[in-house]
Amino acid sequence: AQKITQTQPGMFVQEKEAVTLDCTYDTSDPSYGLFWYKQPSSGEMIFLIYQGSYDQQNATEGRYSLNFQKARKSANLVISASQLGDSAMYFCAMRGASTGNQFYFGTGTSLTVIP
Amino acid sequence: GAVVSQHPSRVICKSGTSVKIECRSLDFQATTMFWYRQFPKKSLMLMATSNEGSKATYEQGVEKDKFLINHASLTLSTLTVTSAHPEDSSFYICSARGPGWGEKLFFGSGTQLSVL
């Protein structure tokens, strides 16, 4: 069974500071992918970053980086130099080899950037 | 990135009527599309997976006869909420995957359904 856990229902960060959003996962699949999505108040889901379980290096996409610790089964999202526009819900998701096309989402973290 | 267009963005209907929501991949062929339901401040719940030209695969607890999914072409999937009731009010969002985009899943902008 696949499970994604986000333990931070809400987070606050000062503008221009860095913030880490936590995500842990559980899977028996040897091969899997981890994703982070951003959902602004408008409702759309925006892809941010992807990490494959066999990737040797942590993924980075602009101000987003994924702190992947395979042994701990964690895939935390780090947002550097926070901007007001970063205020949104953030979802961690996983897709495993055994689950085919199905993505499993965490419960989300609401991030508020304070000016 | 790829674009997934979802319409309408908001719909209000009377109880007992049917509502159709469209999900289109604009610049890629979506071999697989997914339909999710999201309650306020909650995570996405996968309702069904649809592959072009075949019947949708529904998740446990999702009524097939109430939520009709059609994936008639590689760029269009539709979700029809039949005989809608107030408890069907929710935010529905589609997503799509296609060849060439690897693991990425692209989402539509969602549809807020309100059943009176």
mmCIF file of C-alpha atoms in Angstrom:
data_model
loop_
_atom_site.group_PDB
_atom_site.id
_atom_site.type_symbol
_atom_site.label_atom_id
_atom_site.label_comp_id
_atom_site.label_asym_id
_atom_site.label_seq_id
_atom_site.Cartn_x
_atom_site.Cartn_y
_atom_site.Cartn_z
ATOM 1 C CA ALA A 1 0.000 0.000 0.000
ATOM 2 C CA GLN A 2 1.066 3.527 -0.711
ATOM 3 C CA LYS A 3 0.786 6.306 1.806
ATOM 4 C CA ILE A 4 1.807 9.952 1.794
ATOM 5 C CA THR A 5 1.919 11.973 5.002
ATOM 6 C CA GLN A 6 2.133 15.713 5.342
ATOM 7 C CA THR A 7 2.147 16.621 9.023
ATOM 8 C CA GLN A 8 2.057 20.401 8.682
ATOM 9 C CA PRO A 9 -1.478 21.614 8.018
ATOM 10 C CA GLY A 10 -0.305 25.232 7.975
ATOM 11 C CA MET A 11 2.996 27.047 7.718
ATOM 12 C CA PHE A 12 4.049 30.691 7.827
ATOM 13 C CA VAL A 13 7.206 32.151 6.392
ATOM 14 C CA GLN A 14 8.593 35.641 6.131
ATOM 15 C CA GLU A 15 9.018 36.984 2.631
ATOM 16 C CA LYS A 16 12.494 36.299 1.210
ATOM 17 C CA GLU A 17 13.125 33.544 3.759
ATOM 18 C CA ALA A 18 13.405 29.840 2.952
ATOM 19 C CA VAL A 19 10.803 27.316 4.087
ATOM 20 C CA THR A 20 10.692 23.535 4.211
ATOM 21 C CA LEU A 21 7.481 21.610 3.740
ATOM 22 C CA ASP A 22 7.590 18.081 5.080
ATOM 23 C CA CYS A 23 6.522 14.942 3.310
ATOM 24 C CA THR A 24 7.029 11.324 4.302
ATOM 25 C CA TYR A 25 5.902 8.329 2.357
ATOM 26 C CA ASP A 26 5.490 4.626 2.675
ATOM 27 C CA THR A 27 5.709 2.156 -0.151
ATOM 28 C CA SER A 28 6.903 -1.333 -0.846
ATOM 29 C CA ASP A 29 7.652 -0.529 -4.471
ATOM 30 C CA PRO A 30 11.358 -0.524 -5.303
ATOM 31 C CA SER A 31 10.701 2.080 -7.985
ATOM 32 C CA TYR A 32 8.560 5.124 -7.448
ATOM 33 C CA GLY A 33 8.263 8.808 -8.174
ATOM 34 C CA LEU A 34 7.654 11.691 -5.805
ATOM 35 C CA PHE A 35 5.997 14.958 -6.811
ATOM 36 C CA TRP A 36 5.114 18.302 -5.377
ATOM 37 C CA TYR A 37 2.181 20.351 -6.602
ATOM 38 C CA LYS A 38 1.067 23.862 -5.726
ATOM 39 C CA GLN A 39 -2.602 24.757 -5.554
ATOM 40 C CA PRO A 40 -3.388 28.484 -5.340
ATOM 41 C CA SER A 41 -6.776 29.695 -4.178
ATOM 42 C CA SER A 42 -7.946 29.575 -7.794
ATOM 43 C CA GLY A 43 -7.895 25.769 -7.543
ATOM 44 C CA GLU A 44 -5.562 24.786 -10.340
ATOM 45 C CA MET A 45 -2.808 22.295 -9.584
ATOM 46 C CA ILE A 46 0.643 23.388 -10.685
ATOM 47 C CA PHE A 47 3.473 20.891 -11.063
ATOM 48 C CA LEU A 48 6.569 22.011 -9.177
ATOM 49 C CA ILE A 49 9.126 19.255 -8.998
ATOM 50 C CA TYR A 50 9.727 15.541 -9.492
ATOM 51 C CA GLN A 51 12.129 13.088 -7.851
ATOM 52 C CA GLY A 52 12.649 9.532 -9.018
ATOM 53 C CA SER A 53 13.515 6.943 -6.420
ATOM 54 C CA TYR A 54 16.680 6.000 -8.270
ATOM 55 C CA ASP A 55 17.826 9.526 -8.934
ATOM 56 C CA GLN A 56 21.225 10.073 -7.387
ATOM 57 C CA GLN A 57 20.855 13.780 -6.925
ATOM 58 C CA ASN A 58 18.141 15.834 -5.306
ATOM 59 C CA ALA A 59 15.870 17.502 -7.807
ATOM 60 C CA THR A 60 15.924 21.257 -8.225
ATOM 61 C CA GLU A 61 13.663 23.559 -10.247
ATOM 62 C CA GLY A 62 14.460 27.228 -9.823
ATOM 63 C CA ARG A 63 13.613 28.217 -6.249
ATOM 64 C CA TYR A 64 12.265 24.742 -5.505
ATOM 65 C CA SER A 65 14.412 21.877 -4.351
ATOM 66 C CA LEU A 66 13.488 18.473 -3.055
ATOM 67 C CA ASN A 67 15.372 17.133 -0.076
ATOM 68 C CA PHE A 68 15.148 13.438 -0.799
ATOM 69 C CA GLN A 69 16.209 11.106 2.000
ATOM 70 C CA LYS A 70 15.455 7.640 0.778
ATOM 71 C CA ALA A 71 16.349 5.771 3.944
ATOM 72 C CA ARG A 72 14.052 7.990 5.961
ATOM 73 C CA LYS A 73 11.394 7.896 3.253
ATOM 74 C CA SER A 74 11.098 11.630 3.225
ATOM 75 C CA ALA A 75 10.803 14.071 0.341
ATOM 76 C CA ASN A 76 10.669 17.542 1.776
ATOM 77 C CA LEU A 77 10.139 20.558 -0.453
ATOM 78 C CA VAL A 78 12.384 23.539 0.117
ATOM 79 C CA ILE A 79 11.310 26.900 -1.238
ATOM 80 C CA SER A 80 14.050 29.485 -1.174
ATOM 81 C CA ALA A 81 13.557 33.241 -1.152
ATOM 82 C CA SER A 82 9.811 33.030 -0.515
ATOM 83 C CA GLN A 83 7.562 35.376 -2.424
ATOM 84 C CA LEU A 84 4.041 36.545 -1.649
ATOM 85 C CA GLY A 85 2.842 34.572 -4.654
ATOM 86 C CA ASP A 86 4.035 31.377 -3.021
ATOM 87 C CA SER A 87 1.088 31.497 -0.625
ATOM 88 C CA ALA A 88 -0.941 28.414 -1.547
ATOM 89 C CA MET A 89 -1.672 24.813 -0.668
ATOM 90 C CA TYR A 90 1.163 22.428 -1.392
ATOM 91 C CA PHE A 91 0.596 18.745 -2.036
ATOM 92 C CA CYS A 92 3.131 15.957 -1.988
ATOM 93 C CA ALA A 93 2.273 13.002 -4.203
ATOM 94 C CA MET A 94 3.673 9.617 -5.097
ATOM 95 C CA ARG A 95 3.308 7.133 -7.899
ATOM 96 C CA GLY A 96 4.670 3.640 -7.511
ATOM 97 C CA ALA A 97 5.484 1.000 -10.076
ATOM 98 C CA SER A 98 2.822 -1.305 -8.690
ATOM 99 C CA THR A 99 0.077 1.311 -8.713
ATOM 100 C CA GLY A 100 0.156 1.910 -12.421
ATOM 101 C CA ASN A 101 -1.127 5.359 -13.191
ATOM 102 C CA GLN A 102 -2.540 6.094 -9.794
ATOM 103 C CA PHE A 103 -1.115 9.001 -7.867
ATOM 104 C CA TYR A 104 -1.437 9.203 -4.111
ATOM 105 C CA PHE A 105 -1.660 12.647 -2.569
ATOM 106 C CA GLY A 106 -0.906 13.884 0.906
ATOM 107 C CA THR A 107 -3.380 16.041 2.806
ATOM 108 C CA GLY A 108 -1.548 19.203 1.888
ATOM 109 C CA THR A 109 0.166 22.085 3.673
ATOM 110 C CA SER A 110 -1.164 25.602 3.551
ATOM 111 C CA LEU A 111 1.705 28.044 3.182
ATOM 112 C CA THR A 112 1.292 31.717 3.967
ATOM 113 C CA VAL A 113 4.048 34.138 3.086
ATOM 114 C CA ILE A 114 4.127 37.169 5.345
ATOM 115 C CA PRO A 115 5.334 40.481 3.917
ATOM 116 C CA GLY B 1 4.642 22.558 -19.925
ATOM 117 C CA ALA B 2 1.584 20.875 -21.356
ATOM 118 C CA VAL B 3 -1.807 22.508 -21.041
ATOM 119 C CA VAL B 4 -4.954 20.857 -19.809
ATOM 120 C CA SER B 5 -8.139 22.847 -20.225
ATOM 121 C CA GLN B 6 -11.166 22.123 -18.061
ATOM 122 C CA HIS B 7 -14.640 23.573 -18.540
ATOM 123 C CA PRO B 8 -16.740 24.896 -17.038
ATOM 124 C CA SER B 9 -14.852 26.438 -14.144
ATOM 125 C CA ARG B 10 -18.000 26.871 -12.150
ATOM 126 C CA VAL B 11 -21.486 25.434 -12.498
ATOM 127 C CA ILE B 12 -24.627 25.755 -10.440
ATOM 128 C CA CYS B 13 -27.448 23.352 -11.124
ATOM 129 C CA LYS B 14 -30.714 22.178 -9.669
ATOM 130 C CA SER B 15 -30.978 18.887 -7.878
ATOM 131 C CA GLY B 16 -31.853 16.060 -10.247
ATOM 132 C CA THR B 17 -30.188 17.526 -13.301
ATOM 133 C CA SER B 18 -27.044 16.241 -15.003
ATOM 134 C CA VAL B 19 -23.851 18.196 -15.449
ATOM 135 C CA LYS B 20 -21.062 17.531 -17.915
ATOM 136 C CA ILE B 21 -17.491 18.607 -17.287
ATOM 137 C CA GLU B 22 -14.937 18.562 -20.098
ATOM 138 C CA CYS B 23 -11.223 18.024 -19.828
ATOM 139 C CA ARG B 24 -9.031 18.643 -22.870
ATOM 140 C CA SER B 25 -5.332 18.276 -23.439
ATOM 141 C CA LEU B 26 -4.494 21.168 -25.739
ATOM 142 C CA ASP B 27 -1.026 20.425 -26.993
ATOM 143 C CA PHE B 28 -0.431 16.767 -26.340
ATOM 144 C CA GLN B 29 -2.175 13.445 -26.629
ATOM 145 C CA ALA B 30 -3.396 12.319 -23.249
ATOM 146 C CA THR B 31 -3.315 8.561 -23.202
ATOM 147 C CA THR B 32 -4.556 8.559 -19.631
ATOM 148 C CA MET B 33 -6.754 11.012 -17.808
ATOM 149 C CA PHE B 34 -7.715 11.101 -14.179
ATOM 150 C CA TRP B 35 -10.661 12.587 -12.394
ATOM 151 C CA TYR B 36 -10.365 13.791 -8.827
ATOM 152 C CA ARG B 37 -12.739 15.224 -6.290
ATOM 153 C CA GLN B 38 -11.619 17.670 -3.661
ATOM 154 C CA PHE B 39 -13.506 18.837 -0.601
ATOM 155 C CA PRO B 40 -12.635 22.213 0.936
ATOM 156 C CA LYS B 41 -9.117 22.256 2.331
ATOM 157 C CA LYS B 42 -8.764 18.538 1.737
ATOM 158 C CA SER B 43 -6.563 16.432 -0.475
ATOM 159 C CA LEU B 44 -7.464 15.146 -3.876
ATOM 160 C CA MET B 45 -9.438 11.932 -3.991
ATOM 161 C CA LEU B 46 -9.015 9.899 -7.133
ATOM 162 C CA MET B 47 -12.394 9.006 -8.577
ATOM 163 C CA ALA B 48 -11.474 7.210 -11.745
ATOM 164 C CA THR B 49 -8.831 6.613 -14.353
ATOM 165 C CA SER B 50 -9.738 6.697 -17.999
ATOM 166 C CA ASN B 51 -7.770 5.442 -20.946
ATOM 167 C CA GLU B 52 -8.633 6.498 -24.446
ATOM 168 C CA GLY B 53 -11.026 4.119 -26.107
ATOM 169 C CA SER B 54 -11.707 1.948 -23.094
ATOM 170 C CA LYS B 55 -13.941 1.962 -20.059
ATOM 171 C CA ALA B 56 -12.894 3.981 -17.070
ATOM 172 C CA THR B 57 -11.566 2.303 -13.965
ATOM 173 C CA TYR B 58 -13.369 3.565 -10.902
ATOM 174 C CA GLU B 59 -12.016 3.711 -7.396
ATOM 175 C CA GLN B 60 -13.761 1.855 -4.651
ATOM 176 C CA GLY B 61 -16.801 3.693 -3.390
ATOM 177 C CA VAL B 62 -17.299 5.777 -6.522
ATOM 178 C CA GLU B 63 -20.648 5.158 -8.196
ATOM 179 C CA LYS B 64 -20.133 4.337 -11.853
ATOM 180 C CA ASP B 65 -23.696 5.151 -12.781
ATOM 181 C CA LYS B 66 -23.589 8.546 -11.117
ATOM 182 C CA PHE B 67 -20.215 9.652 -12.397
ATOM 183 C CA LEU B 68 -20.050 8.754 -16.072
ATOM 184 C CA ILE B 69 -16.645 9.101 -17.651
ATOM 185 C CA ASN B 70 -15.995 9.081 -21.363
ATOM 186 C CA HIS B 71 -12.559 9.262 -22.922
ATOM 187 C CA ALA B 72 -13.544 9.294 -26.548
ATOM 188 C CA SER B 73 -10.362 10.729 -27.991
ATOM 189 C CA LEU B 74 -6.754 11.312 -27.070
ATOM 190 C CA THR B 75 -7.494 14.915 -26.214
ATOM 191 C CA LEU B 76 -10.885 14.810 -24.527
ATOM 192 C CA SER B 77 -12.370 13.198 -21.456
ATOM 193 C CA THR B 78 -15.725 14.082 -19.970
ATOM 194 C CA LEU B 79 -17.223 13.561 -16.537
ATOM 195 C CA THR B 80 -20.987 13.626 -16.309
ATOM 196 C CA VAL B 81 -22.561 13.883 -12.901
ATOM 197 C CA THR B 82 -25.981 12.344 -13.397
ATOM 198 C CA SER B 83 -29.021 13.244 -11.310
ATOM 199 C CA ALA B 84 -26.905 15.551 -9.192
ATOM 200 C CA HIS B 85 -27.731 16.062 -5.529
ATOM 201 C CA PRO B 86 -26.450 18.606 -3.016
ATOM 202 C CA GLU B 87 -23.965 16.088 -1.633
ATOM 203 C CA ASP B 88 -22.315 15.981 -5.060
ATOM 204 C CA SER B 89 -21.326 19.610 -4.624
ATOM 205 C CA SER B 90 -17.570 19.695 -4.722
ATOM 206 C CA PHE B 91 -14.493 20.744 -6.644
ATOM 207 C CA TYR B 92 -13.738 18.359 -9.487
ATOM 208 C CA ILE B 93 -10.378 18.406 -11.194
ATOM 209 C CA CYS B 94 -8.975 16.417 -14.071
ATOM 210 C CA SER B 95 -5.422 15.579 -14.948
ATOM 211 C CA ALA B 96 -3.649 13.992 -17.855
ATOM 212 C CA ARG B 97 -0.509 12.187 -18.756
ATOM 213 C CA GLY B 98 0.931 11.781 -22.210
ATOM 214 C CA PRO B 99 3.929 10.375 -24.036
ATOM 215 C CA GLY B 100 6.996 12.515 -23.942
ATOM 216 C CA TRP B 101 6.225 14.081 -20.573
ATOM 217 C CA GLY B 102 7.598 11.293 -18.462
ATOM 218 C CA GLU B 103 6.181 11.180 -14.991
ATOM 219 C CA LYS B 104 4.584 14.597 -15.033
ATOM 220 C CA LEU B 105 0.883 14.886 -14.438
ATOM 221 C CA PHE B 106 -0.819 18.014 -15.733
ATOM 222 C CA PHE B 107 -3.998 19.311 -14.176
ATOM 223 C CA GLY B 108 -6.965 21.230 -15.409
ATOM 224 C CA SER B 109 -8.077 24.313 -13.538
ATOM 225 C CA GLY B 110 -10.935 22.500 -11.869
ATOM 226 C CA THR B 111 -14.718 22.827 -11.784
ATOM 227 C CA GLN B 112 -16.646 24.008 -8.758
ATOM 228 C CA LEU B 113 -20.008 22.249 -8.802
ATOM 229 C CA SER B 114 -22.808 23.564 -6.643
ATOM 230 C CA VAL B 115 -26.046 21.607 -6.578
ATOM 231 C CA LEU B 116 -29.019 23.471 -5.152
#
